[in-house]
Amino acid sequence: MAIVNENHLKLPGNYLFAEIGKRVAAFKEHNPSADIIRLGIGDVTRPLPMACIDAMHKAVDDMSRIESFKGYPEYEGYDFLINKIVENDYKKRGITVGVDEVFVSDGAKSDTANIQELFGLNSRIAVTDPVYPVYVDSNVMAGRTGEYIDGKWTNVTYLPCTSENGFVPELPKEKVDLIYLCLPNNPTGTTLTKEQLKVWVDYAAKNKSIILFDSAYEAFISEKDVPHSIYEIEGAKEVAIEFRSFSKTAGFTGTRCAYMVIPKELKAYTADGSEIGLNRLWYRRQATKFNGVSYIVQRGAEAVYSEEGQKQVKETISYYLSNAAIIKNGLESIGIKVFGGVNAPYIWMQTPNGMDSWVFFDKLLSEANIVGTPGVGFGPSGQGYFRLTAFGSRENTQAAVERFKTRLKV
Ligand code: PLP
């Protein structure tokens, strides 16, 4: 008899975006003529940079010739891409990362979900709250999170980030082993300064904890004192793994390419206290479970770092950030409190009069025909908040703001 992994059964019902889809479909059925604007799911809409398209066309041709054909790629990624990553994302910022510390992958979702496999089942995890749901759910599946009671897992340490603490998480009272930090944050769009991030690096060093630092939105950072990499903080290479993605940086959500950095100095421990290097452990894991990212896609990602690639990427990011500014300014002009939107493509708004996130979702959908994401879907501290994304077209973004002003009854 095949027995299922019952941890999977513990996951609460509908995945957030499935529930949103269901509600939107029901609304559409009763209001077929409604012109719905979607500022919900965090997917990009602008096409890939031309530099990436050209590089991928060339790579397709390489596959047609015997002398340049490629079979299985390296598990950790091709040198041509890793060298560009090391040079541009790290060396230019004064950070030393070795080529053998970078692991190219098909996405930060799978990386951030899979990394927990390296750690013992008794490891205590901490997550900023609200946050990208993958961190918690992947630990639920592994059996690390305890029971789900009143919207919280009993064995997870939640680090609330709300307007009351300026979205700066406090250090946990109990000792934690793994700390997920997502900066710039999805969903709040907020960040930490170098000084604030240093507090976490110091905590991890003191407690032999590991920080899992997801900077999928790094390309949106526009303010000066915001670190682009956790390795800008002294001592971080001993305590942190960094995740990056080409998805939001260069529109690769459908093309799939990302990478992570696992420094050689980063160690975890066996139960009897022996040090184990995580870099080799991950390499071994990847060699067993992953067969690499396609040559064509890695050539496309490499082109992100070319002169034209950089120019085109910056244009697209600036398009989205202008959308964010339009939403932020528009909502503020009608007295709505908003956060984020400056170093991230997300605007985190407080619901009017502290309304429940899902009640506001239904209200916004029915009165203004706008779809957003209820904050509580990202964690208990998201209650009373709502996420809007800047990934729509300029036209839809402007129209949505106009509808907020004219149709929403608050
Ligand atoms: N990390 C965060 C914080 C995200 O918001 C997302 C996507 O929305 C991802 C990772 C997934 O990235 P990828 O497309 O590289 O899998």
Coordinates of C-alpha atoms and ligand atoms in Angstrom, one line a residue:
M1 CA 0.0 0.0 0.0
A2 CA 1.4 3.3 -1.0
I3 CA 1.3 5.8 1.9
V4 CA 1.4 9.4 1.1
N5 CA 3.6 12.0 2.8
E6 CA 0.9 13.3 5.1
N7 CA 2.8 16.6 5.5
H8 CA 1.3 17.6 2.1
L9 CA -2.2 17.1 3.5
K10 CA -1.5 19.8 6.2
L11 CA -1.2 22.6 3.6
P12 CA -4.3 24.8 3.9
G13 CA -6.8 24.4 1.1
N14 CA -6.5 26.7 -1.8
Y15 CA -3.3 28.2 -3.0
L16 CA -3.7 32.0 -2.8
F17 CA -3.9 32.6 -6.5
A18 CA -6.2 29.7 -7.1
E19 CA -8.7 31.3 -4.6
I20 CA -8.3 34.7 -6.4
G21 CA -8.9 33.0 -9.7
K22 CA -12.1 31.3 -8.4
R23 CA -13.5 34.6 -7.0
V24 CA -12.7 36.5 -10.3
A25 CA -14.3 33.7 -12.4
A26 CA -17.5 33.8 -10.2
F27 CA -17.6 37.6 -10.6
K28 CA -17.1 37.4 -14.3
E29 CA -20.0 34.9 -14.6
H30 CA -22.4 37.4 -13.0
N31 CA -20.9 40.5 -14.6
P32 CA -19.8 39.3 -18.1
S33 CA -19.3 42.9 -19.5
A34 CA -17.1 44.0 -16.6
D35 CA -13.7 45.2 -17.9
I36 CA -11.4 43.8 -15.2
I37 CA -7.9 45.2 -14.6
R38 CA -5.5 42.7 -13.1
L39 CA -2.9 44.0 -10.7
G40 CA -2.8 40.8 -8.7
I41 CA -0.2 38.1 -9.7
G42 CA 3.4 39.2 -9.8
D43 CA 4.2 38.3 -13.4
V44 CA 5.9 40.5 -15.8
T45 CA 4.2 41.7 -19.0
R46 CA 7.0 43.5 -21.0
P47 CA 8.8 41.3 -23.6
L48 CA 12.3 40.0 -23.2
P49 CA 15.2 42.4 -24.0
M50 CA 16.2 42.2 -27.7
A51 CA 19.7 41.4 -26.6
C52 CA 18.5 38.2 -25.0
I53 CA 16.3 37.3 -28.0
D54 CA 19.2 37.8 -30.4
A55 CA 21.5 35.7 -28.1
M56 CA 19.0 32.9 -27.9
H57 CA 18.5 32.9 -31.7
K58 CA 22.2 32.4 -32.1
A59 CA 22.2 29.7 -29.5
V60 CA 19.5 27.8 -31.4
D61 CA 21.8 27.9 -34.5
D62 CA 24.6 26.6 -32.3
M63 CA 22.5 23.6 -31.6
S64 CA 22.1 22.9 -35.3
R65 CA 25.8 22.4 -36.0
I66 CA 27.9 19.4 -34.9
E67 CA 30.8 21.5 -33.8
S68 CA 28.7 23.8 -31.5
F69 CA 26.0 21.4 -30.4
K70 CA 25.5 21.0 -26.7
G71 CA 24.1 18.0 -24.7
Y72 CA 23.6 18.0 -21.0
P73 CA 24.7 21.3 -19.5
E74 CA 26.9 21.4 -16.4
Y75 CA 24.8 21.0 -13.2
E76 CA 26.1 24.3 -11.8
G77 CA 25.8 26.3 -15.0
Y78 CA 28.0 27.2 -18.0
D79 CA 31.2 29.2 -17.3
F80 CA 30.3 31.9 -19.8
L81 CA 27.2 32.8 -17.6
I82 CA 28.8 32.3 -14.2
N83 CA 31.8 34.5 -15.1
K84 CA 29.4 37.3 -16.1
I85 CA 27.4 36.9 -12.8
V86 CA 30.6 37.0 -10.7
E87 CA 31.9 40.0 -12.6
N88 CA 28.8 42.1 -12.9
D89 CA 26.6 41.3 -9.9
Y90 CA 29.5 41.0 -7.4
K91 CA 32.9 42.2 -8.4
K92 CA 31.6 45.5 -9.6
R93 CA 30.1 46.0 -6.1
G94 CA 33.4 45.1 -4.4
I95 CA 32.2 41.6 -3.5
T96 CA 34.4 38.6 -4.0
V97 CA 32.4 35.5 -5.1
G98 CA 34.2 32.5 -6.6
V99 CA 32.9 30.9 -9.8
D100 CA 32.5 27.7 -7.9
E101 CA 30.2 29.4 -5.4
V102 CA 27.5 30.1 -8.1
F103 CA 24.8 27.6 -9.0
V104 CA 22.6 28.4 -12.0
S105 CA 19.1 27.1 -11.9
D106 CA 15.7 27.2 -13.5
G107 CA 14.2 29.6 -10.9
A108 CA 14.4 31.1 -7.5
K109 CA 11.1 29.4 -6.7
S110 CA 12.6 25.9 -6.9
D111 CA 15.9 27.1 -5.2
T112 CA 14.2 28.7 -2.3
A113 CA 11.8 25.7 -2.0
N114 CA 14.6 23.0 -2.3
I115 CA 17.3 24.5 -0.1
Q116 CA 15.6 23.3 3.1
E117 CA 16.5 19.7 2.0
L118 CA 20.0 20.4 3.3
F119 CA 18.9 21.0 6.8
G120 CA 17.7 18.7 9.7
L121 CA 14.0 18.3 10.2
N122 CA 14.4 19.8 13.7
S123 CA 15.7 23.1 12.4
R124 CA 13.6 26.0 13.6
I125 CA 12.7 28.3 10.7
A126 CA 11.9 32.0 11.0
V127 CA 10.2 34.0 8.3
T128 CA 9.4 37.7 8.0
D129 CA 5.6 38.1 8.0
P130 CA 4.1 38.7 5.4
V131 CA 6.3 37.0 2.8
Y132 CA 6.4 34.9 -0.4
P133 CA 4.5 31.8 0.6
V134 CA 7.0 29.3 -0.9
Y135 CA 9.4 29.4 2.1
V136 CA 6.8 28.2 4.6
D137 CA 5.0 25.8 2.3
S138 CA 8.1 23.9 1.3
N139 CA 9.0 23.5 5.0
V140 CA 5.4 22.3 5.7
M141 CA 5.9 19.6 3.0
A142 CA 9.1 18.5 4.7
G143 CA 7.4 18.2 8.1
R144 CA 9.2 21.0 9.9
T145 CA 6.4 23.4 10.8
G146 CA 4.2 21.7 13.3
E147 CA 0.4 22.3 13.2
Y148 CA -1.6 25.1 11.5
I149 CA -3.6 26.9 14.1
D150 CA -5.4 30.2 13.6
G151 CA -3.4 31.0 10.5
K152 CA 0.0 30.2 12.0
W153 CA 2.3 27.2 12.1
T154 CA 3.2 26.2 15.6
N155 CA 6.9 25.5 14.9
V156 CA 7.5 28.6 12.7
T157 CA 8.8 31.8 14.1
Y158 CA 7.0 34.7 12.5
L159 CA 8.8 38.1 12.4
P160 CA 6.0 40.6 11.9
C161 CA 6.7 43.5 9.4
T162 CA 4.0 46.1 9.7
S163 CA 3.6 49.8 9.5
E164 CA 4.0 49.9 13.3
N165 CA 7.6 48.7 13.1
G166 CA 8.3 50.4 9.8
F167 CA 8.5 46.9 8.2
V168 CA 11.8 46.2 10.1
P169 CA 11.6 42.8 11.7
E170 CA 12.7 42.4 15.3
L171 CA 15.2 39.7 16.3
P172 CA 13.4 36.6 17.5
K173 CA 13.0 35.9 21.2
E174 CA 13.8 32.1 20.8
K175 CA 16.8 30.8 19.0
V176 CA 16.2 30.0 15.3
D177 CA 18.3 28.1 12.9
L178 CA 17.2 29.2 9.4
I179 CA 16.1 32.7 8.7
Y180 CA 14.3 33.6 5.4
L181 CA 14.8 37.2 4.4
C182 CA 13.3 38.5 1.2
L183 CA 14.6 41.9 0.3
P184 CA 13.3 43.9 -1.5
N185 CA 10.3 42.2 0.0
N186 CA 7.4 40.5 -1.8
P187 CA 4.7 41.5 -0.9
T188 CA 5.4 44.7 1.0
G189 CA 7.9 46.2 -1.4
T190 CA 10.0 47.4 1.5
T191 CA 13.7 47.0 2.2
L192 CA 16.3 47.2 5.0
T193 CA 19.3 49.5 5.1
K194 CA 22.8 48.1 5.4
E195 CA 22.8 48.8 9.1
Q196 CA 19.5 47.0 9.6
L197 CA 20.6 44.0 7.6
K198 CA 23.8 43.8 9.6
V199 CA 21.8 43.2 12.8
W200 CA 20.7 39.9 11.1
V201 CA 24.1 38.9 9.9
D202 CA 25.5 39.4 13.5
Y203 CA 22.6 37.4 14.9
A204 CA 23.3 34.6 12.6
A205 CA 27.0 34.6 13.3
K206 CA 26.3 34.6 17.1
N207 CA 23.7 31.8 16.9
K208 CA 25.3 29.6 14.1
S209 CA 22.1 30.2 12.1
I210 CA 21.9 30.6 8.4
I211 CA 20.2 33.4 6.5
L212 CA 18.4 32.4 3.2
F213 CA 18.5 35.8 1.4
D214 CA 16.1 36.0 -1.5
S215 CA 16.9 39.1 -3.6
A216 CA 14.7 38.3 -6.6
Y217 CA 13.8 42.0 -6.8
E218 CA 17.3 43.4 -6.5
A219 CA 17.1 45.1 -9.9
F220 CA 14.4 47.4 -8.7
I221 CA 16.5 49.0 -5.9
S222 CA 16.6 52.7 -6.6
E223 CA 17.7 54.1 -3.2
K224 CA 21.3 54.4 -2.1
D225 CA 21.6 52.8 1.3
V226 CA 19.8 49.6 0.3
P227 CA 22.1 46.6 -0.1
H228 CA 21.9 44.8 -3.5
S229 CA 23.6 41.7 -2.0
I230 CA 23.7 40.5 1.6
Y231 CA 27.5 40.0 0.9
E232 CA 27.9 43.8 1.1
I233 CA 27.6 43.2 4.9
E234 CA 30.8 42.1 6.6
G235 CA 30.7 38.5 7.7
A236 CA 27.8 37.5 5.5
K237 CA 29.7 35.0 3.5
E238 CA 30.0 32.9 6.7
V239 CA 26.2 32.9 7.4
A240 CA 24.2 33.5 4.2
I241 CA 23.0 31.9 1.0
E242 CA 21.8 34.4 -1.7
F243 CA 19.1 33.7 -4.3
R244 CA 18.8 35.8 -7.5
S245 CA 16.6 35.4 -10.5
F246 CA 16.5 36.7 -14.1
S247 CA 12.6 36.6 -13.8
K248 CA 11.9 40.0 -12.6
T249 CA 15.2 41.5 -13.6
A250 CA 14.9 40.7 -17.3
G251 CA 11.5 39.3 -17.9
F252 CA 12.5 35.6 -17.7
T253 CA 9.4 34.4 -15.8
G254 CA 8.5 32.3 -18.8
T255 CA 12.1 31.6 -20.0
R256 CA 13.4 30.4 -16.6
C257 CA 16.8 31.2 -15.3
A258 CA 18.1 32.1 -11.8
Y259 CA 21.1 31.4 -9.6
M260 CA 22.2 31.1 -6.1
V261 CA 25.4 31.7 -4.3
I262 CA 26.6 29.3 -1.6
P263 CA 29.9 30.6 -0.2
K264 CA 32.7 28.0 0.5
E265 CA 32.9 29.5 4.1
L266 CA 29.3 28.7 4.9
K267 CA 29.0 25.8 7.3
A268 CA 26.3 23.8 9.0
Y269 CA 26.7 21.1 11.6
T270 CA 26.1 17.4 12.2
A271 CA 24.3 16.5 15.4
D272 CA 27.6 15.8 17.0
G273 CA 28.9 19.3 16.1
S274 CA 31.2 18.6 13.1
E275 CA 31.3 21.3 10.5
I276 CA 29.9 20.6 7.0
G277 CA 30.4 22.8 4.0
L278 CA 27.1 23.5 2.3
N279 CA 28.6 24.4 -1.1
R280 CA 29.7 20.7 -1.7
L281 CA 26.5 19.4 -0.2
W282 CA 24.4 21.4 -2.6
Y283 CA 26.5 20.4 -5.5
R284 CA 26.0 16.8 -4.6
R285 CA 22.2 17.4 -4.3
Q286 CA 22.0 19.1 -7.7
A287 CA 24.1 16.4 -9.4
T288 CA 21.5 13.9 -8.3
K289 CA 18.3 15.9 -8.8
F290 CA 18.9 18.5 -11.4
N291 CA 20.2 18.3 -15.0
G292 CA 20.9 22.0 -15.5
V293 CA 19.4 24.9 -17.4
S294 CA 19.3 24.7 -21.2
Y295 CA 22.2 26.2 -23.2
I296 CA 19.8 28.4 -25.1
V297 CA 18.4 30.0 -22.0
Q298 CA 21.8 30.5 -20.4
R299 CA 23.0 32.3 -23.5
G300 CA 19.9 34.5 -23.2
A301 CA 20.7 35.2 -19.5
E302 CA 24.4 36.0 -20.4
A303 CA 23.1 38.7 -22.8
V304 CA 21.5 40.5 -19.9
Y305 CA 25.0 41.6 -19.0
S306 CA 25.9 42.9 -22.4
E307 CA 25.9 46.7 -22.9
E308 CA 22.6 46.6 -24.9
G309 CA 21.2 44.0 -22.5
Q310 CA 21.8 46.3 -19.5
K311 CA 20.3 49.3 -21.3
Q312 CA 17.2 47.4 -22.2
V313 CA 16.8 45.8 -18.8
K314 CA 17.1 49.3 -17.2
E315 CA 14.4 50.7 -19.5
T316 CA 11.9 48.0 -18.6
I317 CA 12.6 48.2 -14.9
S318 CA 12.1 52.0 -15.1
Y319 CA 8.8 51.4 -16.9
Y320 CA 7.6 49.3 -14.0
L321 CA 8.9 51.7 -11.4
S322 CA 7.1 54.5 -13.1
N323 CA 3.9 52.4 -12.9
A324 CA 4.6 51.9 -9.2
A325 CA 5.0 55.7 -8.7
I326 CA 1.7 56.3 -10.5
I327 CA -0.1 53.9 -8.2
K328 CA 1.6 55.1 -5.1
N329 CA 0.9 58.8 -5.8
G330 CA -2.6 58.2 -7.0
L331 CA -3.6 56.2 -3.9
E332 CA -1.9 58.7 -1.5
S333 CA -3.8 61.5 -3.2
I334 CA -7.0 60.0 -2.0
G335 CA -5.8 59.4 1.5
I336 CA -4.8 55.7 1.3
K337 CA -1.7 54.7 3.2
V338 CA 0.8 53.0 0.9
F339 CA 4.2 51.4 1.3
G340 CA 6.8 50.0 -1.0
G341 CA 6.9 50.9 -4.8
V342 CA 10.2 52.6 -4.6
N343 CA 12.7 49.7 -4.6
A344 CA 10.2 47.1 -5.7
P345 CA 7.4 46.6 -8.2
Y346 CA 4.9 46.1 -5.3
I347 CA 2.7 48.6 -3.6
W348 CA 1.4 47.5 -0.2
M349 CA -1.6 49.5 0.8
Q350 CA -3.5 49.6 4.1
T351 CA -7.1 48.7 3.5
P352 CA -9.5 51.6 4.3
N353 CA -10.7 51.6 7.9
G354 CA -8.7 48.4 8.7
M355 CA -11.0 46.3 6.5
D356 CA -10.4 42.6 6.3
S357 CA -8.1 41.9 3.3
W358 CA -10.5 39.5 1.6
V359 CA -13.5 41.8 2.2
F360 CA -11.5 44.6 0.5
F361 CA -10.6 42.2 -2.4
D362 CA -14.3 41.6 -3.1
K363 CA -15.2 45.3 -2.7
L364 CA -12.4 46.4 -5.1
L365 CA -13.4 43.8 -7.6
S366 CA -17.1 44.6 -7.5
E367 CA -16.9 48.4 -7.3
A368 CA -13.8 49.1 -9.4
N369 CA -13.3 45.8 -11.3
I370 CA -9.7 45.7 -10.1
V371 CA -8.0 42.5 -9.0
G372 CA -5.3 42.7 -6.4
T373 CA -3.9 40.3 -3.8
P374 CA -5.2 40.2 -0.2
G375 CA -2.4 40.8 2.2
V376 CA -3.4 38.1 4.6
G377 CA -2.6 35.5 1.9
F378 CA 1.1 36.3 2.5
G379 CA 0.9 35.6 6.3
P380 CA -1.0 36.7 9.4
S381 CA 0.6 40.1 9.6
G382 CA -0.7 40.9 6.1
Q383 CA -4.2 41.2 7.5
G384 CA -5.6 44.6 6.8
Y385 CA -3.2 45.1 3.9
F386 CA -3.5 44.6 0.1
R387 CA -0.9 44.2 -2.6
L388 CA -1.0 45.9 -6.0
T389 CA 1.6 45.2 -8.7
A390 CA 3.3 47.6 -11.1
F391 CA 3.7 44.9 -13.8
G392 CA 0.6 46.0 -15.7
S393 CA 0.6 48.2 -18.8
R394 CA 0.9 52.0 -18.4
E395 CA -2.7 52.3 -19.7
N396 CA -4.2 49.8 -17.3
T397 CA -2.2 51.2 -14.4
Q398 CA -3.5 54.7 -15.0
A399 CA -7.0 53.4 -15.5
A400 CA -6.8 51.5 -12.3
V401 CA -5.8 54.6 -10.3
E402 CA -8.6 56.5 -11.9
R403 CA -11.1 53.9 -10.8
F404 CA -9.7 54.0 -7.3
K405 CA -10.5 57.7 -7.3
T406 CA -13.9 57.6 -8.9
R407 CA -15.5 54.2 -8.2
L408 CA -14.3 53.0 -4.9
K409 CA -16.7 53.9 -2.1
V410 CA -14.8 54.3 1.1
Ligands
PLP1 N1 11.3 34.8 -4.9 C1 10.3 35.8 -4.7 C2 10.4 36.7 -3.5 C3 9.3 35.9 -5.7 O1 8.4 36.8 -5.5 C4 9.3 35.1 -6.8 C5 8.2 35.2 -7.8 O2 7.3 35.8 -7.7 C6 10.3 34.1 -6.9 C7 11.3 34.0 -6.0 C8 10.3 33.2 -8.1 O3 11.2 33.5 -9.0 P1 11.5 32.5 -10.2 O4 10.6 33.0 -11.3 O5 13.0 32.7 -10.5 O6 11.2 31.1 -9.9

